[in-house]
């Protein structure tokens, strides 16, 4: 009897040890631009990801273990990102997160698609927080890619609709964009929205990215076109120098923008920014819920959420909700296929309204706010006397574009 009791005790102890050994922490890899001249945006993604993942860990993590956050500096290019994704997967990453640059996003989503085909049962999930190229939820869509940010059709649709209702759009619009996939998407979306919003695209231009120092010739083109509004997806100096050139040319032109809230833009533009419009995923001034979220974020990070940070936090919050309903495999590892299925069913009540994932293409349906740069804004930005005043709010369902016909998502059996 004593021998049987001892054997049973050892068996139970062994089972307990085996269970503990099988428990594996969830590993999430941030593959982002964390150094060099383009690091400012990548560091914002890191701040937002860490903000929400820390909250998830404080609440118990996943499967009884703290989530492990790994960081890989992709150095701003597709080739570097591809190498870092391979390294992250080799290090046991279950989920890859990235946002800066659609070119990088396109590389990562293809790398992960190919990896998952070769490694059935060991799939990796890609959470795209900022790559807005339309192809990512069109011909490049796949089951293990989720986009938690907007795209050009969403940005343009909400922008021109709000400006038209505000009586400032005019009937003649110039589409000015950078010559790569994002700029082409913006140009296409601007043309597509013309009939519904009663304007004509009088001219369109795609120009070199971050190589032009003198936009005076482009300002002359805008002047000669008779445009009343410029719709542009330009960012950084390509936006600021374009706006400056139109002012120097004496043009009273209205800009509809996408990235005017990039930190430093308002400070660099000064009074030049006043009166222009932006379509974005967050405005602290929208309501009490946005203000509460912003104050919570500032208490942890030292600054109010801006630019790419809000949608990144919301995306990680949706991940947290999906993880609640995702159990570990027998080996204690994450079942990424089950997580993806659960993520499709998450509905989050964000500060601007309901956020959900569209199962057909994994495009987030995210509330959008169109704002105008004004001195009357309650929350000033960049240390200036200006901020973003709310013009119009759109629900996620109102803002989202139709599913692209070229998206043919193969779902797991």
mmCIF file of C-alpha atoms in Angstrom:
data_model
loop_
_atom_site.group_PDB
_atom_site.id
_atom_site.type_symbol
_atom_site.label_atom_id
_atom_site.label_comp_id
_atom_site.label_asym_id
_atom_site.label_seq_id
_atom_site.Cartn_x
_atom_site.Cartn_y
_atom_site.Cartn_z
ATOM 1 C CA UNK A 1 0.000 0.000 0.000
ATOM 2 C CA UNK A 2 2.810 2.358 0.899
ATOM 3 C CA UNK A 3 4.522 1.548 -2.388
ATOM 4 C CA UNK A 4 1.345 2.250 -4.363
ATOM 5 C CA UNK A 5 0.857 5.521 -2.484
ATOM 6 C CA UNK A 6 4.430 6.552 -3.252
ATOM 7 C CA UNK A 7 4.017 5.632 -6.909
ATOM 8 C CA UNK A 8 0.797 7.649 -7.152
ATOM 9 C CA UNK A 9 2.404 10.642 -5.474
ATOM 10 C CA UNK A 10 5.344 10.541 -7.881
ATOM 11 C CA UNK A 11 2.968 10.199 -10.817
ATOM 12 C CA UNK A 12 0.939 13.250 -9.762
ATOM 13 C CA UNK A 13 4.101 15.239 -9.083
ATOM 14 C CA UNK A 14 5.475 14.243 -12.479
ATOM 15 C CA UNK A 15 2.237 15.259 -14.192
ATOM 16 C CA UNK A 16 2.346 18.611 -12.444
ATOM 17 C CA UNK A 17 5.926 19.169 -13.571
ATOM 18 C CA UNK A 18 5.043 18.134 -17.112
ATOM 19 C CA UNK A 19 2.114 20.577 -17.186
ATOM 20 C CA UNK A 20 4.366 23.381 -15.984
ATOM 21 C CA UNK A 21 6.975 22.491 -18.584
ATOM 22 C CA UNK A 22 4.368 22.501 -21.324
ATOM 23 C CA UNK A 23 3.194 26.043 -20.514
ATOM 24 C CA UNK A 24 4.785 28.354 -23.081
ATOM 25 C CA UNK A 25 4.664 32.142 -23.015
ATOM 26 C CA UNK A 26 3.038 33.899 -25.944
ATOM 27 C CA UNK A 27 5.751 35.719 -27.896
ATOM 28 C CA UNK A 28 4.887 38.875 -29.816
ATOM 29 C CA UNK A 29 7.498 40.491 -32.057
ATOM 30 C CA UNK A 30 7.452 44.173 -32.981
ATOM 31 C CA UNK A 31 9.316 44.438 -36.299
ATOM 32 C CA UNK A 32 9.597 48.169 -36.723
ATOM 33 C CA UNK A 33 11.870 51.069 -37.722
ATOM 34 C CA UNK A 34 13.451 51.850 -34.365
ATOM 35 C CA UNK A 35 16.604 53.696 -35.443
ATOM 36 C CA UNK A 36 17.738 56.114 -38.145
ATOM 37 C CA UNK A 37 16.034 59.141 -39.721
ATOM 38 C CA UNK A 38 12.645 57.391 -40.148
ATOM 39 C CA UNK A 39 12.470 56.083 -36.577
ATOM 40 C CA UNK A 40 10.103 58.707 -35.153
ATOM 41 C CA UNK A 41 6.996 56.887 -36.402
ATOM 42 C CA UNK A 42 8.324 53.441 -35.484
ATOM 43 C CA UNK A 43 8.936 54.589 -31.931
ATOM 44 C CA UNK A 44 5.322 55.774 -31.697
ATOM 45 C CA UNK A 45 4.173 52.280 -32.680
ATOM 46 C CA UNK A 46 6.438 50.812 -29.995
ATOM 47 C CA UNK A 47 5.015 53.154 -27.358
ATOM 48 C CA UNK A 48 1.422 52.277 -28.249
ATOM 49 C CA UNK A 49 2.046 48.512 -28.428
ATOM 50 C CA UNK A 50 3.856 48.481 -25.107
ATOM 51 C CA UNK A 51 1.168 50.641 -23.473
ATOM 52 C CA UNK A 52 -1.590 48.104 -24.135
ATOM 53 C CA UNK A 53 0.423 44.874 -23.877
ATOM 54 C CA UNK A 54 1.631 45.989 -20.447
ATOM 55 C CA UNK A 55 -2.016 46.349 -19.430
ATOM 56 C CA UNK A 56 -2.761 42.831 -20.691
ATOM 57 C CA UNK A 57 0.198 41.472 -18.729
ATOM 58 C CA UNK A 58 -0.870 43.326 -15.592
ATOM 59 C CA UNK A 59 -4.250 41.601 -15.931
ATOM 60 C CA UNK A 60 -2.581 38.161 -16.063
ATOM 61 C CA UNK A 61 -1.152 37.863 -19.570
ATOM 62 C CA UNK A 62 -2.210 34.764 -21.489
ATOM 63 C CA UNK A 63 -2.418 31.127 -20.393
ATOM 64 C CA UNK A 64 -1.112 32.033 -16.951
ATOM 65 C CA UNK A 65 2.085 33.568 -18.351
ATOM 66 C CA UNK A 66 3.173 37.118 -19.089
ATOM 67 C CA UNK A 67 3.277 37.854 -22.814
ATOM 68 C CA UNK A 68 6.849 38.227 -24.005
ATOM 69 C CA UNK A 69 7.433 41.329 -26.132
ATOM 70 C CA UNK A 70 10.379 41.094 -28.520
ATOM 71 C CA UNK A 71 11.700 44.008 -30.590
ATOM 72 C CA UNK A 72 13.439 43.886 -33.979
ATOM 73 C CA UNK A 73 14.731 46.979 -35.782
ATOM 74 C CA UNK A 74 13.908 46.617 -39.479
ATOM 75 C CA UNK A 75 15.933 49.765 -40.302
ATOM 76 C CA UNK A 76 13.165 51.131 -42.474
ATOM 77 C CA UNK A 77 13.317 48.843 -45.498
ATOM 78 C CA UNK A 78 11.586 45.725 -46.878
ATOM 79 C CA UNK A 79 14.810 43.695 -47.051
ATOM 80 C CA UNK A 80 15.695 44.448 -43.445
ATOM 81 C CA UNK A 81 12.142 43.689 -42.362
ATOM 82 C CA UNK A 82 12.182 40.351 -44.150
ATOM 83 C CA UNK A 83 15.356 39.309 -42.347
ATOM 84 C CA UNK A 84 13.934 40.418 -38.991
ATOM 85 C CA UNK A 85 10.682 38.515 -39.525
ATOM 86 C CA UNK A 86 12.676 35.337 -40.153
ATOM 87 C CA UNK A 87 14.711 35.987 -37.009
ATOM 88 C CA UNK A 88 11.569 36.644 -34.957
ATOM 89 C CA UNK A 89 9.936 33.417 -36.129
ATOM 90 C CA UNK A 90 13.139 31.503 -35.378
ATOM 91 C CA UNK A 91 13.012 33.010 -31.888
ATOM 92 C CA UNK A 92 9.504 31.610 -31.400
ATOM 93 C CA UNK A 93 7.306 34.592 -32.299
ATOM 94 C CA UNK A 94 3.622 33.719 -32.618
ATOM 95 C CA UNK A 95 2.526 37.202 -33.720
ATOM 96 C CA UNK A 96 4.290 39.887 -35.777
ATOM 97 C CA UNK A 97 3.305 43.550 -35.375
ATOM 98 C CA UNK A 98 4.374 46.335 -37.764
ATOM 99 C CA UNK A 99 3.044 49.626 -39.075
ATOM 100 C CA UNK A 100 5.542 52.036 -40.643
ATOM 101 C CA UNK A 101 5.573 51.930 -44.454
ATOM 102 C CA UNK A 102 3.224 50.082 -46.779
ATOM 103 C CA UNK A 103 6.258 48.796 -48.683
ATOM 104 C CA UNK A 104 7.476 47.064 -45.530
ATOM 105 C CA UNK A 105 3.956 45.826 -44.785
ATOM 106 C CA UNK A 106 3.751 44.304 -48.258
ATOM 107 C CA UNK A 107 7.004 42.442 -47.710
ATOM 108 C CA UNK A 108 6.022 41.171 -44.265
ATOM 109 C CA UNK A 109 2.563 39.965 -45.266
ATOM 110 C CA UNK A 110 4.042 38.006 -48.190
ATOM 111 C CA UNK A 111 6.793 36.507 -46.007
ATOM 112 C CA UNK A 112 4.246 35.366 -43.441
ATOM 113 C CA UNK A 113 1.881 34.001 -46.092
ATOM 114 C CA UNK A 114 4.668 31.854 -47.523
ATOM 115 C CA UNK A 115 5.847 30.756 -44.068
ATOM 116 C CA UNK A 116 2.346 29.639 -43.124
ATOM 117 C CA UNK A 117 1.939 27.606 -46.312
ATOM 118 C CA UNK A 118 5.177 25.757 -45.544
ATOM 119 C CA UNK A 119 4.447 25.306 -41.830
ATOM 120 C CA UNK A 120 0.884 24.042 -41.402
ATOM 121 C CA UNK A 121 -0.072 23.964 -37.747
ATOM 122 C CA UNK A 122 2.663 26.480 -36.855
ATOM 123 C CA UNK A 123 1.160 29.561 -38.457
ATOM 124 C CA UNK A 124 2.211 33.097 -37.496
ATOM 125 C CA UNK A 125 -0.237 35.989 -37.300
ATOM 126 C CA UNK A 126 0.523 39.437 -38.765
ATOM 127 C CA UNK A 127 -1.135 42.451 -37.147
ATOM 128 C CA UNK A 128 -0.744 45.432 -39.458
ATOM 129 C CA UNK A 129 -1.117 48.690 -37.540
ATOM 130 C CA UNK A 130 -0.232 51.210 -40.230
ATOM 131 C CA UNK A 131 0.371 49.841 -43.733
ATOM 132 C CA UNK A 132 -2.485 51.482 -45.664
ATOM 133 C CA UNK A 133 -1.805 50.316 -49.232
ATOM 134 C CA UNK A 134 -5.057 49.013 -50.669
ATOM 135 C CA UNK A 135 -3.402 45.868 -52.058
ATOM 136 C CA UNK A 136 -2.910 44.550 -48.510
ATOM 137 C CA UNK A 137 -6.641 43.860 -48.254
ATOM 138 C CA UNK A 138 -7.058 43.317 -51.992
ATOM 139 C CA UNK A 139 -4.897 40.987 -54.100
ATOM 140 C CA UNK A 140 -2.456 40.439 -51.211
ATOM 141 C CA UNK A 141 -5.118 39.635 -48.600
ATOM 142 C CA UNK A 142 -4.802 36.388 -46.659
ATOM 143 C CA UNK A 143 -6.309 34.847 -43.548
ATOM 144 C CA UNK A 144 -3.381 35.530 -41.204
ATOM 145 C CA UNK A 145 -3.164 39.266 -41.971
ATOM 146 C CA UNK A 146 -5.300 41.798 -40.070
ATOM 147 C CA UNK A 147 -5.269 45.535 -40.779
ATOM 148 C CA UNK A 148 -6.132 47.829 -37.866
ATOM 149 C CA UNK A 149 -5.691 51.085 -39.771
ATOM 150 C CA UNK A 150 -7.448 52.758 -42.677
ATOM 151 C CA UNK A 151 -6.749 52.828 -46.417
ATOM 152 C CA UNK A 152 -6.959 55.511 -49.099
ATOM 153 C CA UNK A 153 -10.649 54.960 -50.012
ATOM 154 C CA UNK A 154 -11.628 55.346 -46.342
ATOM 155 C CA UNK A 155 -9.528 58.477 -45.889
ATOM 156 C CA UNK A 156 -10.718 60.179 -49.080
ATOM 157 C CA UNK A 157 -14.374 59.198 -48.697
ATOM 158 C CA UNK A 158 -14.632 60.704 -45.218
ATOM 159 C CA UNK A 159 -12.473 63.718 -46.048
ATOM 160 C CA UNK A 160 -14.322 64.949 -49.126
ATOM 161 C CA UNK A 161 -17.726 64.149 -47.620
ATOM 162 C CA UNK A 162 -17.032 66.255 -44.536
ATOM 163 C CA UNK A 163 -15.456 69.097 -46.524
ATOM 164 C CA UNK A 164 -18.371 69.119 -48.946
ATOM 165 C CA UNK A 165 -20.871 69.334 -46.069
ATOM 166 C CA UNK A 166 -18.744 72.079 -44.520
ATOM 167 C CA UNK A 167 -19.011 74.067 -47.746
ATOM 168 C CA UNK A 168 -15.266 74.252 -48.405
ATOM 169 C CA UNK A 169 -14.561 71.506 -50.925
ATOM 170 C CA UNK A 170 -15.453 73.426 -54.051
ATOM 171 C CA UNK A 171 -16.107 71.937 -57.466
ATOM 172 C CA UNK A 172 -12.508 71.714 -58.731
ATOM 173 C CA UNK A 173 -10.084 69.375 -56.953
ATOM 174 C CA UNK A 174 -6.401 68.673 -57.570
ATOM 175 C CA UNK A 175 -5.022 65.237 -56.602
ATOM 176 C CA UNK A 176 -1.374 65.675 -55.544
ATOM 177 C CA UNK A 177 0.427 62.583 -54.273
ATOM 178 C CA UNK A 178 3.737 60.790 -53.945
ATOM 179 C CA UNK A 179 4.644 58.343 -56.683
ATOM 180 C CA UNK A 180 4.309 54.942 -55.024
ATOM 181 C CA UNK A 181 1.493 52.556 -54.120
ATOM 182 C CA UNK A 182 0.010 54.790 -51.420
ATOM 183 C CA UNK A 183 -0.023 57.876 -53.636
ATOM 184 C CA UNK A 184 -1.588 55.920 -56.486
ATOM 185 C CA UNK A 185 -4.283 54.655 -54.106
ATOM 186 C CA UNK A 186 -5.028 58.215 -52.971
ATOM 187 C CA UNK A 187 -5.252 59.466 -56.550
ATOM 188 C CA UNK A 188 -7.583 56.607 -57.503
ATOM 189 C CA UNK A 189 -9.791 57.166 -54.452
ATOM 190 C CA UNK A 190 -10.023 60.911 -55.151
ATOM 191 C CA UNK A 191 -11.258 60.184 -58.658
ATOM 192 C CA UNK A 192 -13.699 57.535 -57.423
ATOM 193 C CA UNK A 193 -15.375 59.945 -54.979
ATOM 194 C CA UNK A 194 -15.821 62.799 -57.471
ATOM 195 C CA UNK A 195 -19.331 62.016 -58.693
ATOM 196 C CA UNK A 196 -20.772 61.348 -55.233
ATOM 197 C CA UNK A 197 -19.365 64.619 -53.867
ATOM 198 C CA UNK A 198 -19.994 66.901 -56.837
ATOM 199 C CA UNK A 199 -16.465 67.804 -57.860
ATOM 200 C CA UNK A 200 -14.172 67.371 -60.832
ATOM 201 C CA UNK A 201 -10.565 66.248 -60.582
ATOM 202 C CA UNK A 202 -9.110 69.016 -62.747
ATOM 203 C CA UNK A 203 -5.567 67.651 -62.614
ATOM 204 C CA UNK A 204 -3.525 64.978 -60.859
ATOM 205 C CA UNK A 205 0.174 64.597 -60.163
ATOM 206 C CA UNK A 206 2.389 61.829 -58.816
ATOM 207 C CA UNK A 207 5.825 63.107 -57.809
ATOM 208 C CA UNK A 208 9.083 61.699 -56.424
ATOM 209 C CA UNK A 209 9.039 60.832 -52.720
ATOM 210 C CA UNK A 210 11.092 63.036 -50.384
ATOM 211 C CA UNK A 211 13.388 64.265 -53.147
ATOM 212 C CA UNK A 212 11.814 67.574 -54.126
ATOM 213 C CA UNK A 213 13.040 70.709 -52.362
ATOM 214 C CA UNK A 214 11.201 73.256 -54.507
ATOM 215 C CA UNK A 215 7.476 72.719 -55.022
ATOM 216 C CA UNK A 216 7.004 76.072 -56.809
ATOM 217 C CA UNK A 217 6.431 74.382 -60.203
ATOM 218 C CA UNK A 218 3.715 72.248 -58.639
ATOM 219 C CA UNK A 219 2.134 75.317 -57.047
ATOM 220 C CA UNK A 220 1.978 76.871 -60.510
ATOM 221 C CA UNK A 221 0.276 73.753 -61.848
ATOM 222 C CA UNK A 222 -2.322 73.990 -59.087
ATOM 223 C CA UNK A 223 -2.868 77.680 -59.853
ATOM 224 C CA UNK A 224 -3.256 77.082 -63.588
ATOM 225 C CA UNK A 225 -5.672 74.201 -63.003
ATOM 226 C CA UNK A 226 -8.204 76.418 -61.266
ATOM 227 C CA UNK A 227 -8.436 74.007 -58.330
ATOM 228 C CA UNK A 228 -10.070 75.197 -55.114
ATOM 229 C CA UNK A 229 -8.940 72.196 -53.037
ATOM 230 C CA UNK A 230 -5.922 69.902 -53.018
ATOM 231 C CA UNK A 231 -6.499 66.354 -51.768
ATOM 232 C CA UNK A 232 -3.172 64.812 -50.821
ATOM 233 C CA UNK A 233 -1.771 61.765 -49.092
ATOM 234 C CA UNK A 234 1.642 63.442 -48.795
ATOM 235 C CA UNK A 235 3.535 63.166 -45.535
ATOM 236 C CA UNK A 236 6.543 64.798 -43.868
ATOM 237 C CA UNK A 237 8.421 67.419 -45.952
ATOM 238 C CA UNK A 238 6.472 66.553 -49.092
ATOM 239 C CA UNK A 239 3.353 67.872 -47.381
ATOM 240 C CA UNK A 240 4.887 70.887 -45.647
ATOM 241 C CA UNK A 241 6.913 72.101 -48.641
ATOM 242 C CA UNK A 242 3.894 71.731 -50.930
ATOM 243 C CA UNK A 243 1.726 73.806 -48.601
ATOM 244 C CA UNK A 244 4.455 76.437 -48.259
ATOM 245 C CA UNK A 245 4.855 76.689 -52.032
ATOM 246 C CA UNK A 246 1.145 77.366 -52.534
ATOM 247 C CA UNK A 247 1.240 80.137 -49.939
ATOM 248 C CA UNK A 248 4.339 81.689 -51.522
ATOM 249 C CA UNK A 249 2.497 81.635 -54.850
ATOM 250 C CA UNK A 250 -0.338 83.612 -53.283
ATOM 251 C CA UNK A 251 -2.863 80.787 -53.608
ATOM 252 C CA UNK A 252 -5.823 80.649 -51.231
ATOM 253 C CA UNK A 253 -6.155 76.913 -51.598
ATOM 254 C CA UNK A 254 -7.703 74.465 -49.126
ATOM 255 C CA UNK A 255 -5.873 71.225 -48.344
ATOM 256 C CA UNK A 256 -7.546 67.953 -47.479
ATOM 257 C CA UNK A 257 -4.854 65.825 -45.837
ATOM 258 C CA UNK A 258 -4.196 62.504 -44.175
ATOM 259 C CA UNK A 259 -0.983 62.988 -42.203
ATOM 260 C CA UNK A 260 -1.170 66.576 -40.971
ATOM 261 C CA UNK A 261 -1.273 65.244 -37.390
ATOM 262 C CA UNK A 262 2.194 63.680 -37.673
ATOM 263 C CA UNK A 263 4.079 65.090 -34.639
ATOM 264 C CA UNK A 264 5.978 68.228 -35.574
ATOM 265 C CA UNK A 265 3.929 69.066 -38.675
ATOM 266 C CA UNK A 266 1.836 71.796 -37.071
ATOM 267 C CA UNK A 267 4.879 73.331 -35.402
ATOM 268 C CA UNK A 268 6.796 73.288 -38.683
ATOM 269 C CA UNK A 269 3.874 74.636 -40.711
ATOM 270 C CA UNK A 270 2.912 77.384 -38.259
ATOM 271 C CA UNK A 271 0.025 79.604 -39.373
ATOM 272 C CA UNK A 272 0.196 77.897 -42.756
ATOM 273 C CA UNK A 273 -1.699 74.945 -41.259
ATOM 274 C CA UNK A 274 -4.736 76.972 -40.181
ATOM 275 C CA UNK A 275 -8.005 76.044 -41.858
ATOM 276 C CA UNK A 276 -6.821 72.838 -43.480
ATOM 277 C CA UNK A 277 -8.523 69.477 -42.991
ATOM 278 C CA UNK A 278 -7.487 65.973 -41.992
ATOM 279 C CA UNK A 279 -9.171 62.566 -41.894
ATOM 280 C CA UNK A 280 -7.824 60.504 -38.986
ATOM 281 C CA UNK A 281 -8.750 57.786 -36.499
ATOM 282 C CA UNK A 282 -8.767 59.876 -33.336
ATOM 283 C CA UNK A 283 -9.343 63.346 -31.964
ATOM 284 C CA UNK A 284 -9.015 63.917 -28.243
ATOM 285 C CA UNK A 285 -11.685 66.640 -28.426
ATOM 286 C CA UNK A 286 -14.433 64.380 -29.774
ATOM 287 C CA UNK A 287 -16.156 63.455 -26.490
ATOM 288 C CA UNK A 288 -15.654 62.566 -22.828
ATOM 289 C CA UNK A 289 -14.510 59.037 -23.706
ATOM 290 C CA UNK A 290 -11.744 60.281 -26.016
ATOM 291 C CA UNK A 291 -10.568 62.700 -23.338
ATOM 292 C CA UNK A 292 -10.513 59.948 -20.694
ATOM 293 C CA UNK A 293 -8.536 57.643 -22.977
ATOM 294 C CA UNK A 294 -6.088 60.439 -23.816
ATOM 295 C CA UNK A 295 -5.490 61.305 -20.171
ATOM 296 C CA UNK A 296 -4.876 57.647 -19.303
ATOM 297 C CA UNK A 297 -2.405 57.350 -22.164
ATOM 298 C CA UNK A 298 -0.606 60.526 -21.153
ATOM 299 C CA UNK A 299 -0.319 59.384 -17.532
ATOM 300 C CA UNK A 300 1.673 56.353 -18.726
ATOM 301 C CA UNK A 301 3.578 57.676 -21.748
ATOM 302 C CA UNK A 302 3.969 61.373 -20.978
ATOM 303 C CA UNK A 303 2.044 62.584 -24.035
ATOM 304 C CA UNK A 304 -1.434 62.483 -25.519
ATOM 305 C CA UNK A 305 -2.061 59.767 -28.139
ATOM 306 C CA UNK A 306 -1.659 61.057 -31.664
ATOM 307 C CA UNK A 307 -1.040 60.079 -35.265
ATOM 308 C CA UNK A 308 -0.621 56.259 -35.434
ATOM 309 C CA UNK A 309 -0.902 55.574 -31.712
ATOM 310 C CA UNK A 310 -4.680 55.429 -31.112
ATOM 311 C CA UNK A 311 -5.526 52.789 -33.731
ATOM 312 C CA UNK A 312 -2.525 50.756 -32.591
ATOM 313 C CA UNK A 313 -3.833 50.712 -29.024
ATOM 314 C CA UNK A 314 -7.302 49.747 -30.260
ATOM 315 C CA UNK A 315 -5.815 46.935 -32.340
ATOM 316 C CA UNK A 316 -3.962 45.518 -29.323
ATOM 317 C CA UNK A 317 -7.142 45.835 -27.253
ATOM 318 C CA UNK A 318 -8.951 43.715 -29.842
ATOM 319 C CA UNK A 319 -6.116 41.206 -29.687
ATOM 320 C CA UNK A 320 -6.522 41.067 -25.905
ATOM 321 C CA UNK A 321 -10.227 40.340 -26.245
ATOM 322 C CA UNK A 322 -9.564 37.568 -28.769
ATOM 323 C CA UNK A 323 -6.912 36.010 -26.516
ATOM 324 C CA UNK A 324 -9.460 35.689 -23.705
ATOM 325 C CA UNK A 325 -11.278 33.071 -25.756
ATOM 326 C CA UNK A 326 -8.218 31.322 -27.189
ATOM 327 C CA UNK A 327 -6.928 28.268 -25.357
ATOM 328 C CA UNK A 328 -3.465 26.792 -25.643
ATOM 329 C CA UNK A 329 -2.703 23.710 -27.709
ATOM 330 C CA UNK A 330 -1.680 20.498 -25.940
ATOM 331 C CA UNK A 331 1.930 21.687 -26.040
ATOM 332 C CA UNK A 332 1.011 24.936 -24.295
ATOM 333 C CA UNK A 333 1.539 27.011 -27.451
ATOM 334 C CA UNK A 334 -0.867 29.484 -28.993
ATOM 335 C CA UNK A 335 -3.263 28.220 -31.653
ATOM 336 C CA UNK A 336 -2.951 31.131 -34.061
ATOM 337 C CA UNK A 337 -5.700 29.850 -36.351
ATOM 338 C CA UNK A 338 -8.171 29.820 -33.472
ATOM 339 C CA UNK A 339 -6.943 33.261 -32.403
ATOM 340 C CA UNK A 340 -7.571 34.615 -35.915
ATOM 341 C CA UNK A 341 -11.078 33.161 -35.931
ATOM 342 C CA UNK A 342 -11.748 34.727 -32.533
ATOM 343 C CA UNK A 343 -10.337 38.065 -33.685
ATOM 344 C CA UNK A 344 -12.856 38.117 -36.533
ATOM 345 C CA UNK A 345 -15.631 38.059 -33.936
ATOM 346 C CA UNK A 346 -14.355 40.779 -31.599
ATOM 347 C CA UNK A 347 -16.418 43.943 -31.330
ATOM 348 C CA UNK A 348 -14.720 46.662 -29.303
ATOM 349 C CA UNK A 349 -16.399 49.746 -27.899
ATOM 350 C CA UNK A 350 -13.724 52.352 -28.533
ATOM 351 C CA UNK A 351 -13.844 55.982 -27.428
ATOM 352 C CA UNK A 352 -15.224 57.039 -30.816
ATOM 353 C CA UNK A 353 -17.610 54.105 -31.182
ATOM 354 C CA UNK A 354 -17.768 50.478 -32.259
ATOM 355 C CA UNK A 355 -14.687 48.842 -33.805
ATOM 356 C CA UNK A 356 -14.846 45.474 -35.559
ATOM 357 C CA UNK A 357 -12.994 43.366 -38.122
ATOM 358 C CA UNK A 358 -14.600 42.552 -41.458
ATOM 359 C CA UNK A 359 -14.153 38.795 -41.905
ATOM 360 C CA UNK A 360 -14.133 38.953 -45.728
ATOM 361 C CA UNK A 361 -10.799 40.799 -45.954
ATOM 362 C CA UNK A 362 -9.702 41.480 -42.336
ATOM 363 C CA UNK A 363 -10.029 45.252 -42.793
ATOM 364 C CA UNK A 364 -10.879 47.009 -39.547
ATOM 365 C CA UNK A 365 -14.128 48.976 -39.466
ATOM 366 C CA UNK A 366 -12.878 51.937 -37.495
ATOM 367 C CA UNK A 367 -14.702 55.168 -36.590
ATOM 368 C CA UNK A 368 -13.146 58.134 -38.408
ATOM 369 C CA UNK A 369 -13.095 61.807 -37.482
ATOM 370 C CA UNK A 370 -12.509 64.681 -39.886
ATOM 371 C CA UNK A 371 -10.943 67.686 -38.192
ATOM 372 C CA UNK A 372 -9.810 71.196 -39.075
ATOM 373 C CA UNK A 373 -6.718 72.995 -37.791
ATOM 374 C CA UNK A 374 -7.914 75.834 -35.591
ATOM 375 C CA UNK A 375 -6.817 78.115 -32.779
ATOM 376 C CA UNK A 376 -10.183 77.401 -31.136
ATOM 377 C CA UNK A 377 -9.220 73.782 -30.446
ATOM 378 C CA UNK A 378 -9.155 72.934 -26.746
ATOM 379 C CA UNK A 379 -6.106 70.679 -26.970
ATOM 380 C CA UNK A 380 -3.126 72.408 -28.573
ATOM 381 C CA UNK A 381 -0.468 70.386 -30.385
ATOM 382 C CA UNK A 382 3.283 70.651 -30.949
ATOM 383 C CA UNK A 383 3.612 73.439 -28.386
ATOM 384 C CA UNK A 384 1.634 75.830 -30.620
ATOM 385 C CA UNK A 385 -1.597 77.745 -30.098
ATOM 386 C CA UNK A 386 -3.334 75.481 -32.638
ATOM 387 C CA UNK A 387 -5.067 72.110 -32.532
ATOM 388 C CA UNK A 388 -7.651 69.969 -34.347
ATOM 389 C CA UNK A 389 -11.314 70.919 -34.057
ATOM 390 C CA UNK A 390 -13.862 68.203 -34.844
ATOM 391 C CA UNK A 391 -15.809 68.724 -38.076
ATOM 392 C CA UNK A 392 -17.607 65.399 -38.525
ATOM 393 C CA UNK A 393 -17.614 61.871 -37.075
ATOM 394 C CA UNK A 394 -18.177 58.697 -39.116
ATOM 395 C CA UNK A 395 -18.972 55.260 -37.768
ATOM 396 C CA UNK A 396 -16.778 52.397 -38.903
ATOM 397 C CA UNK A 397 -19.588 51.071 -41.096
ATOM 398 C CA UNK A 398 -20.082 54.488 -42.726
ATOM 399 C CA UNK A 399 -16.391 54.987 -43.379
ATOM 400 C CA UNK A 400 -15.266 51.578 -44.636
ATOM 401 C CA UNK A 401 -14.832 50.848 -48.331
ATOM 402 C CA UNK A 402 -16.416 47.814 -50.035
ATOM 403 C CA UNK A 403 -14.429 44.580 -50.136
ATOM 404 C CA UNK A 404 -12.069 44.634 -53.109
ATOM 405 C CA UNK A 405 -12.970 42.094 -55.781
ATOM 406 C CA UNK A 406 -9.343 40.962 -55.989
ATOM 407 C CA UNK A 407 -9.373 39.718 -52.385
ATOM 408 C CA UNK A 408 -9.807 35.960 -52.509
ATOM 409 C CA UNK A 409 -9.146 34.830 -48.961
ATOM 410 C CA UNK A 410 -8.586 31.127 -48.440
ATOM 411 C CA UNK A 411 -9.864 30.210 -45.022
ATOM 412 C CA UNK A 412 -8.530 27.300 -42.964
ATOM 413 C CA UNK A 413 -10.517 24.099 -43.293
#
